[in-house]
CSV table of C-alpha atoms and ligand atoms in Angstrom, one decimal:
chain,number,residue,atom,x,y,z
A,249,MET,CA,-10.4,24.0,12.3
A,250,LYS,CA,-13.0,24.2,9.0
A,251,ALA,CA,-11.8,24.5,5.7
A,252,PRO,CA,-11.3,27.0,3.2
A,253,PRO,CA,-13.7,27.2,1.0
A,254,PHE,CA,-13.7,25.6,-2.6
A,255,ALA,CA,-15.8,24.7,-5.8
A,256,TYR,CA,-18.3,21.1,-5.7
A,257,ALA,CA,-17.6,19.0,-9.0
A,258,ALA,CA,-19.7,15.2,-8.7
A,259,PRO,CA,-18.7,13.9,-12.3
A,260,SER,CA,-20.1,10.7,-13.8
A,261,THR,CA,-17.1,9.4,-15.9
A,262,ILE,CA,-13.6,8.8,-16.1
A,263,ALA,CA,-13.8,11.1,-18.3
A,264,GLU,CA,-15.9,14.5,-17.4
A,265,ALA,CA,-13.6,14.2,-14.2
A,266,LEU,CA,-10.6,14.5,-16.1
A,267,ALA,CA,-11.8,17.6,-17.9
A,268,LEU,CA,-12.6,18.9,-14.8
A,269,LEU,CA,-9.0,18.2,-13.7
A,270,ALA,CA,-7.2,19.7,-16.2
A,271,ALA,CA,-9.7,22.9,-16.7
A,272,HIS,CA,-8.3,23.5,-13.0
A,273,GLU,CA,-4.9,23.0,-12.5
A,274,ASP,CA,-5.0,23.3,-8.2
A,275,ALA,CA,-8.0,20.9,-8.3
A,276,LYS,CA,-8.3,17.6,-5.9
A,277,VAL,CA,-10.0,13.9,-6.6
A,278,LEU,CA,-11.8,13.4,-3.6
A,279,ALA,CA,-12.2,10.0,-3.2
A,280,GLY,CA,-12.9,7.8,0.9
A,281,GLY,CA,-11.7,11.7,1.8
A,282,GLN,CA,-10.4,10.2,5.5
A,283,SER,CA,-6.5,12.1,3.8
A,284,LEU,CA,-7.9,14.7,2.0
A,285,MET,CA,-10.8,15.6,4.4
A,286,PRO,CA,-9.1,16.1,7.5
A,287,ALA,CA,-5.8,18.0,5.3
A,288,LEU,CA,-8.1,20.7,4.4
A,289,ASN,CA,-9.6,21.5,8.1
A,290,LEU,CA,-6.0,21.7,9.0
A,291,ARG,CA,-5.2,23.6,6.7
A,292,LEU,CA,-2.5,21.1,4.7
A,293,ALA,CA,-4.8,22.0,1.0
A,294,ALA,CA,-6.1,24.6,-0.4
A,295,PRO,CA,-8.1,23.5,-3.6
A,296,SER,CA,-10.5,25.8,-5.2
A,297,VAL,CA,-12.4,23.1,-6.7
A,298,LEU,CA,-13.1,19.0,-5.8
A,299,VAL,CA,-13.6,16.6,-8.2
A,300,ASP,CA,-15.5,13.8,-6.4
A,301,ILE,CA,-15.1,11.1,-7.6
A,302,ASN,CA,-17.5,8.5,-6.0
A,303,GLY,CA,-19.7,8.9,-8.9
A,304,ILE,CA,-17.9,6.8,-10.8
A,305,ALA,CA,-19.2,3.7,-11.4
A,306,GLU,CA,-16.0,1.7,-13.3
A,307,LEU,CA,-14.1,3.1,-11.0
A,308,SER,CA,-15.4,0.3,-8.1
A,309,GLU,CA,-15.0,-2.7,-10.1
A,310,VAL,CA,-13.4,-6.1,-9.3
A,311,SER,CA,-12.9,-8.1,-12.3
A,312,LEU,CA,-11.0,-11.4,-11.4
A,313,THR,CA,-9.6,-14.0,-14.2
A,314,PRO,CA,-7.4,-16.7,-13.5
A,315,THR,CA,-4.2,-15.1,-13.7
A,316,GLU,CA,-5.2,-11.0,-13.0
A,317,LEU,CA,-7.2,-9.5,-10.0
A,318,ARG,CA,-8.2,-5.5,-10.9
A,319,LEU,CA,-9.3,-3.3,-8.2
A,320,GLY,CA,-11.6,0.1,-9.6
A,321,ALA,CA,-8.9,3.1,-7.5
A,322,LEU,CA,-12.7,3.9,-5.2
A,323,VAL,CA,-12.4,0.2,-3.9
A,324,ARG,CA,-13.1,0.8,-0.5
A,325,HIS,CA,-10.9,-1.0,2.7
A,326,LYS,CA,-13.4,-2.9,3.6
A,327,ARG,CA,-14.8,-4.8,0.4
A,328,ILE,CA,-11.1,-5.3,-0.2
A,329,GLY,CA,-10.1,-7.4,3.6
A,330,THR,CA,-14.6,-9.1,3.8
A,331,ASP,CA,-14.1,-10.5,0.6
A,332,ALA,CA,-12.9,-13.6,0.4
A,333,ALA,CA,-12.5,-14.0,-3.9
A,334,ILE,CA,-9.7,-10.8,-3.5
A,335,ALA,CA,-8.7,-12.4,-0.3
A,336,GLY,CA,-8.1,-15.7,-2.1
A,337,ALA,CA,-6.2,-14.0,-5.6
A,338,VAL,CA,-4.0,-11.1,-3.5
A,339,PRO,CA,-3.6,-13.5,0.0
A,340,LEU,CA,-1.9,-9.9,1.3
A,341,LEU,CA,-4.7,-8.2,0.3
A,342,GLY,CA,-6.7,-9.9,3.5
A,343,LEU,CA,-4.3,-10.1,5.4
A,344,ALA,CA,-2.4,-6.7,5.8
A,345,CYS,CA,-6.8,-4.4,5.7
A,346,PRO,CA,-7.1,-5.4,9.2
A,347,HIS,CA,-3.8,-3.8,9.8
A,348,ILE,CA,-5.0,-0.2,8.3
A,349,ALA,CA,-6.9,2.7,10.3
A,350,HIS,CA,-10.2,1.8,12.2
A,351,GLY,CA,-14.0,0.3,11.3
A,352,PRO,CA,-15.4,3.2,10.1
A,353,ILE,CA,-12.3,4.0,8.4
A,354,ARG,CA,-11.9,1.2,6.1
A,355,SER,CA,-15.4,1.3,5.5
A,356,ARG,CA,-14.8,4.8,3.3
A,357,GLY,CA,-11.1,4.7,2.3
A,358,THR,CA,-9.9,3.6,-1.2
A,359,ILE,CA,-6.8,1.5,-2.7
A,360,GLY,CA,-6.2,5.0,-5.0
A,361,GLY,CA,-6.9,7.2,-2.4
A,362,SER,CA,-4.2,5.0,-0.5
A,363,LEU,CA,-2.0,4.8,-3.1
A,364,SER,CA,-2.5,8.6,-4.1
A,365,HIS,CA,-2.2,9.7,-0.9
A,366,ALA,CA,1.5,7.5,-0.6
A,367,ASP,CA,1.9,7.5,3.3
A,368,PRO,CA,5.1,5.3,3.7
A,369,ALA,CA,3.9,4.3,7.0
A,370,ALA,CA,0.3,2.9,5.0
A,371,GLU,CA,0.2,-0.6,3.7
A,372,TRP,CA,-1.4,-1.0,0.6
A,373,PRO,CA,1.5,0.1,-0.8
A,374,ALA,CA,4.1,-1.8,0.7
A,375,VAL,CA,1.3,-4.1,-0.4
A,376,CYS,CA,1.1,-4.2,-3.8
A,377,LEU,CA,5.3,-3.6,-4.0
A,378,ALA,CA,5.3,-7.2,-2.7
A,379,ALA,CA,2.7,-8.9,-4.5
A,380,ASP,CA,4.4,-7.2,-7.9
A,381,ALA,CA,1.2,-4.5,-9.2
A,382,VAL,CA,0.7,-2.1,-11.2
A,383,MET,CA,-0.8,0.8,-11.6
A,384,GLU,CA,-3.6,2.0,-14.0
A,385,ILE,CA,-3.7,5.6,-14.2
A,386,ARG,CA,-5.8,7.5,-17.0
A,387,GLY,CA,-5.7,10.9,-17.6
A,388,PRO,CA,-4.7,14.4,-20.5
A,389,ALA,CA,-2.1,12.0,-22.5
A,390,GLY,CA,-4.0,8.2,-22.4
A,391,PRO,CA,-3.5,5.4,-20.7
A,392,ARG,CA,0.0,4.5,-19.0
A,393,HIS,CA,0.3,2.1,-16.7
A,394,VAL,CA,3.4,2.5,-13.8
A,395,PRO,CA,4.8,-1.4,-12.3
A,396,ALA,CA,4.3,-0.3,-7.6
A,397,GLU,CA,8.3,0.0,-7.7
A,398,ALA,CA,7.7,3.4,-10.6
A,399,PHE,CA,4.5,5.1,-8.2
A,400,SER,CA,5.5,5.5,-5.1
A,401,LEU,CA,8.7,8.0,-4.6
A,402,GLY,CA,8.4,9.7,-1.6
A,403,VAL,CA,7.4,10.8,1.3
A,404,PHE,CA,3.2,11.2,-0.1
A,405,THR,CA,4.9,12.0,-3.6
A,406,THR,CA,3.5,9.8,-6.6
A,407,ALA,CA,4.5,9.1,-10.0
A,408,LEU,CA,1.2,10.8,-11.0
A,409,ARG,CA,1.3,13.8,-13.3
A,410,PRO,CA,-0.9,16.7,-13.4
A,411,GLY,CA,-4.3,16.4,-13.7
A,412,GLU,CA,-3.9,12.4,-13.8
A,413,LEU,CA,-5.5,10.3,-11.5
A,414,LEU,CA,-5.5,6.7,-11.2
A,415,ALA,CA,-8.3,3.8,-12.3
A,416,ALA,CA,-7.3,1.0,-11.0
A,417,ILE,CA,-5.4,-1.4,-9.7
A,418,ARG,CA,-3.7,-4.5,-10.9
A,419,PHE,CA,-2.7,-8.1,-9.3
A,420,PRO,CA,-1.3,-11.1,-10.5
A,421,VAL,CA,-2.7,-13.8,-9.6
A,422,ALA,CA,-0.4,-15.0,-6.9
A,423,ARG,CA,1.1,-19.0,-7.3
A,424,GLY,CA,2.7,-19.0,-3.9
A,425,ARG,CA,2.6,-17.5,0.3
A,426,ALA,CA,2.7,-14.5,2.1
A,427,GLY,CA,3.2,-12.7,4.7
A,428,PHE,CA,3.2,-9.4,6.7
A,429,ALA,CA,3.8,-8.1,9.9
A,430,GLU,CA,4.4,-4.2,11.5
A,431,VAL,CA,4.1,-3.1,14.9
A,432,ALA,CA,1.6,0.3,15.9
A,433,ARG,CA,1.8,2.1,18.9
A,434,ARG,CA,-2.0,1.0,18.8
A,435,HIS,CA,-3.4,-1.5,16.8
A,436,GLY,CA,-5.7,0.8,14.5
A,437,ASP,CA,-2.8,3.4,13.8
A,438,PHE,CA,-0.1,3.8,11.2
A,439,ALA,CA,2.1,1.7,11.0
A,440,MET,CA,6.2,2.6,12.7
A,441,VAL,CA,7.9,-0.4,10.6
A,442,GLY,CA,5.4,-3.3,9.8
A,443,ALA,CA,6.8,-5.8,6.1
A,444,ALA,CA,4.6,-7.8,3.5
A,445,VAL,CA,6.3,-10.1,1.9
A,446,THR,CA,5.5,-13.1,-1.2
A,447,VAL,CA,7.3,-16.1,-0.8
A,448,GLU,CA,6.9,-18.6,-4.2
A,449,LEU,CA,7.9,-22.8,-3.2
A,450,GLY,CA,8.9,-25.6,-5.7
A,451,PRO,CA,8.0,-29.0,-5.7
A,452,ASP,CA,11.2,-29.6,-4.0
A,453,GLY,CA,10.1,-27.5,-1.5
A,454,ARG,CA,12.4,-24.8,-1.5
A,455,CYS,CA,12.3,-21.1,-1.7
A,456,ALA,CA,11.9,-20.9,-5.5
A,457,ASP,CA,11.4,-16.8,-5.3
A,458,ALA,CA,10.3,-14.4,-3.1
A,459,ARG,CA,9.2,-10.8,-2.8
A,460,VAL,CA,10.8,-8.9,0.9
A,461,VAL,CA,9.3,-5.2,0.9
A,462,LEU,CA,9.1,-3.2,4.6
A,463,PHE,CA,7.5,-0.3,4.6
A,464,GLY,CA,7.7,2.5,7.5
A,465,ALA,CA,11.9,1.6,6.8
A,466,SER,CA,11.7,4.9,4.7
A,467,ASP,CA,10.6,7.6,2.6
A,468,ARG,CA,8.9,4.8,0.7
A,469,PRO,CA,8.1,1.1,0.6
A,470,ILE,CA,10.7,-0.9,-0.2
A,471,ARG,CA,11.8,-3.9,-2.0
A,472,ARG,CA,14.8,-5.9,0.5
A,473,ARG,CA,16.6,-7.9,-2.5
A,474,ALA,CA,20.0,-9.0,-0.8
A,475,ALA,CA,16.8,-11.4,1.8
A,476,GLU,CA,14.8,-12.2,-1.3
A,477,GLU,CA,18.7,-13.8,-2.9
A,478,ARG,CA,19.4,-16.0,0.6
A,479,LEU,CA,16.5,-17.2,0.4
A,480,ARG,CA,16.0,-18.2,-2.7
A,481,GLY,CA,17.0,-22.2,-3.9
A,482,GLN,CA,17.1,-22.2,0.2
A,483,ALA,CA,15.1,-24.5,1.8
A,484,PRO,CA,12.9,-23.2,5.1
A,485,GLY,CA,14.2,-22.8,8.0
A,486,ALA,CA,14.6,-21.0,11.3
A,487,ALA,CA,18.7,-19.5,10.5
A,488,LEU,CA,17.1,-18.9,7.2
A,489,LEU,CA,14.7,-17.0,7.8
A,490,ARG,CA,17.3,-14.8,10.8
A,491,GLU,CA,20.0,-14.1,8.1
A,492,ALA,CA,17.1,-13.1,5.5
A,493,ALA,CA,15.4,-10.2,8.1
A,494,SER,CA,18.7,-9.7,9.1
A,495,LEU,CA,19.9,-8.6,6.1
A,496,ALA,CA,16.9,-7.0,5.1
A,497,ALA,CA,17.4,-5.3,8.0
A,498,GLU,CA,20.9,-4.5,6.4
A,499,GLY,CA,21.9,-0.4,5.0
A,500,LEU,CA,18.5,1.0,6.8
A,501,ASP,CA,18.3,4.8,7.4
A,502,PRO,CA,15.1,5.4,8.2
A,503,PRO,CA,13.3,8.0,10.1
A,504,SER,CA,13.0,9.4,13.7
A,505,ASP,CA,10.2,10.8,14.2
A,506,LEU,CA,7.3,11.5,17.4
A,507,HIS,CA,5.9,7.5,16.9
A,508,ALA,CA,9.3,6.2,16.7
A,509,SER,CA,13.7,6.8,16.4
A,510,ALA,CA,15.4,6.1,13.9
A,511,GLU,CA,17.4,3.3,16.4
A,512,TYR,CA,14.2,1.6,17.4
A,513,ARG,CA,13.0,1.3,13.9
A,514,ARG,CA,16.8,-0.1,12.7
A,515,ARG,CA,16.2,-2.9,15.4
A,516,VAL,CA,12.2,-3.4,15.0
A,517,ALA,CA,12.8,-3.6,11.0
A,518,PRO,CA,14.4,-7.8,10.8
A,519,VAL,CA,11.6,-8.6,14.0
A,520,MET,CA,8.6,-7.7,11.1
A,521,VAL,CA,11.0,-10.0,8.5
A,522,ARG,CA,11.3,-12.1,10.3
A,523,ARG,CA,7.5,-12.9,11.4
A,524,ALA,CA,6.4,-12.1,7.9
A,525,LEU,CA,8.0,-14.6,6.8
A,526,ALA,CA,7.4,-17.7,8.8
A,527,ASP,CA,3.9,-17.2,8.8
A,528,ALA,CA,5.0,-17.0,5.6
A,529,LEU,CA,6.4,-20.4,5.2
A,530,SER,CA,3.9,-21.3,8.6
A,531,LEU,CA,7.8,-21.8,10.9
A,532,PRO,CA,6.0,-20.8,13.9
A,533,GLU,CA,9.2,-21.6,16.2
A,534,ALA,CA,10.6,-18.8,13.5
A,535,ARG,CA,8.7,-17.1,14.8
A,536,LEU,CA,9.8,-16.4,18.1
A,537,ALA,CA,13.3,-16.6,17.3
A,538,ALA,CA,15.5,-14.6,19.5
B,271,FAD,C1,-7.3,8.1,12.1
B,271,FAD,C2,-6.3,8.1,11.1
B,271,FAD,C3,-5.7,6.0,10.6
B,271,FAD,C4,-5.1,5.5,9.8
B,271,FAD,N1,-5.3,5.0,10.4
B,271,FAD,C5,-4.9,4.3,8.3
B,271,FAD,C6,-3.2,3.3,8.8
B,271,FAD,O1,-3.1,2.5,9.8
B,271,FAD,N2,-3.1,2.9,7.8
B,271,FAD,C7,-3.5,3.1,6.7
B,271,FAD,O2,-2.9,3.1,5.3
B,271,FAD,N3,-4.1,4.7,6.6
B,271,FAD,C8,-4.3,5.3,7.5
B,271,FAD,N4,-5.6,5.7,7.2
B,271,FAD,C9,-5.6,6.1,5.9
B,271,FAD,C10,-6.4,5.9,5.1
B,271,FAD,O3,-6.4,4.9,4.5
B,271,FAD,C11,-7.9,6.4,3.8
B,271,FAD,O4,-8.0,5.5,4.0
B,271,FAD,C12,-6.3,6.2,2.8
B,271,FAD,O5,-4.6,7.1,3.0
B,271,FAD,C13,-6.4,7.3,1.7
B,271,FAD,O6,-7.5,7.5,0.9
B,271,FAD,P1,-8.9,7.9,0.7
B,271,FAD,O7,-10.4,6.9,-0.3
B,271,FAD,O8,-9.5,8.7,2.3
B,271,FAD,O9,-8.2,9.2,-0.3
B,271,FAD,P2,-9.0,10.7,0.2
B,271,FAD,O10,-8.1,10.7,1.2
B,271,FAD,O11,-9.9,10.7,-0.5
B,271,FAD,O12,-7.3,11.3,-1.0
B,271,FAD,C14,-6.2,11.1,-0.6
B,271,FAD,C15,-5.8,11.7,-1.5
B,271,FAD,O13,-4.5,11.0,-2.7
B,271,FAD,C16,-5.7,11.7,-4.0
B,271,FAD,N5,-6.4,10.9,-4.5
B,271,FAD,C17,-7.5,9.5,-3.7
B,271,FAD,N6,-7.6,9.5,-4.7
B,271,FAD,C18,-7.5,9.1,-5.9
B,271,FAD,C19,-6.9,9.1,-7.1
B,271,FAD,N7,-7.9,7.6,-7.9
B,271,FAD,N8,-6.2,9.1,-8.1
B,271,FAD,C20,-5.7,10.6,-8.2
B,271,FAD,N9,-5.1,10.7,-6.0
B,271,FAD,C21,-6.3,10.8,-6.0
B,271,FAD,C22,-6.8,13.4,-2.6
B,271,FAD,O14,-7.1,14.0,-3.8
B,271,FAD,C23,-5.6,13.1,-1.3
B,271,FAD,O15,-4.5,14.1,-3.0
B,271,FAD,C24,-5.8,7.1,8.8
B,271,FAD,C25,-6.8,7.8,7.9
B,271,FAD,C26,-7.4,8.0,10.0
B,271,FAD,C27,-8.6,9.8,9.0
């Protein structure tokens, strides 16, 4: 199938893009096109205007200070996965990137596009939640900042309001360790279930802080606070990781679909959490534990 007819505009500033979005209620932002173009070709979307933001140079900027990494919304998956400074500042970004689709898609797809698209099985929304990122949004009412937890609201649904643009994502520079694990039918497919974790160890070697996030297990990435609580103040070991992983899976109500049943997702979720934690804490024996 071919996309329905649409007009095309290529602004070179954020202000021009916002004016176009304000003037055309059903306009759609075009970033990497890796989710939008298939949706147009399948006629799941029929915007009157495509606002191509690829010519807005500031949206591709990356900046790093000792405390913060800021990625423009147009930064491509590939750059995130290959830039040592980015992975050094927020290791979860480097760990998750190879799991996203395939090379050609990573060359075009953008972090802002993935976050705005809000597929519950996508890696970036989960990484942003685990890494405590904040979304920098520009819109007709001015700029605003939304924490990752309040940004993904459900399947293909975000806190973006009509006429708004996701401009950048701000990450605190990581102070601890990170781990990532997912299961997909084939490499490059969307995950059936995955886990993204961060762990900070205190000077005594105990977990000072942890964030445990599951994705593909609900309508959006979700923090598993009971697991985080279990880890806090404890010395890492295989038994602790097993307990935390099983707490992470408690009360899960995952979807059933073509890719996996709810029951499968429920069973595999704690395994993903345990593997991600074991990798973060360099405990290979805990990764294998039954
Ligand atoms: C075969 C295939 C496999 C894939 N596998 C995976 C995978 O395993 N994991 C994964 O995470 N993704 C996967 N993807 C999706 C891919 O990561 C896309 O790049 C991503 O979802 C969308 O990014 P994009 O830049 O291409 O956005 P686009 O397709 O251009 O846009 C997506 C949506 O976001 C909106 N949008 C884009 N940018 C902005 C912005 N800055 N502000 C406001 N709205 C915006 C658009 O209007 C549109 O509604 C796959 C895609 C394909 C085709």
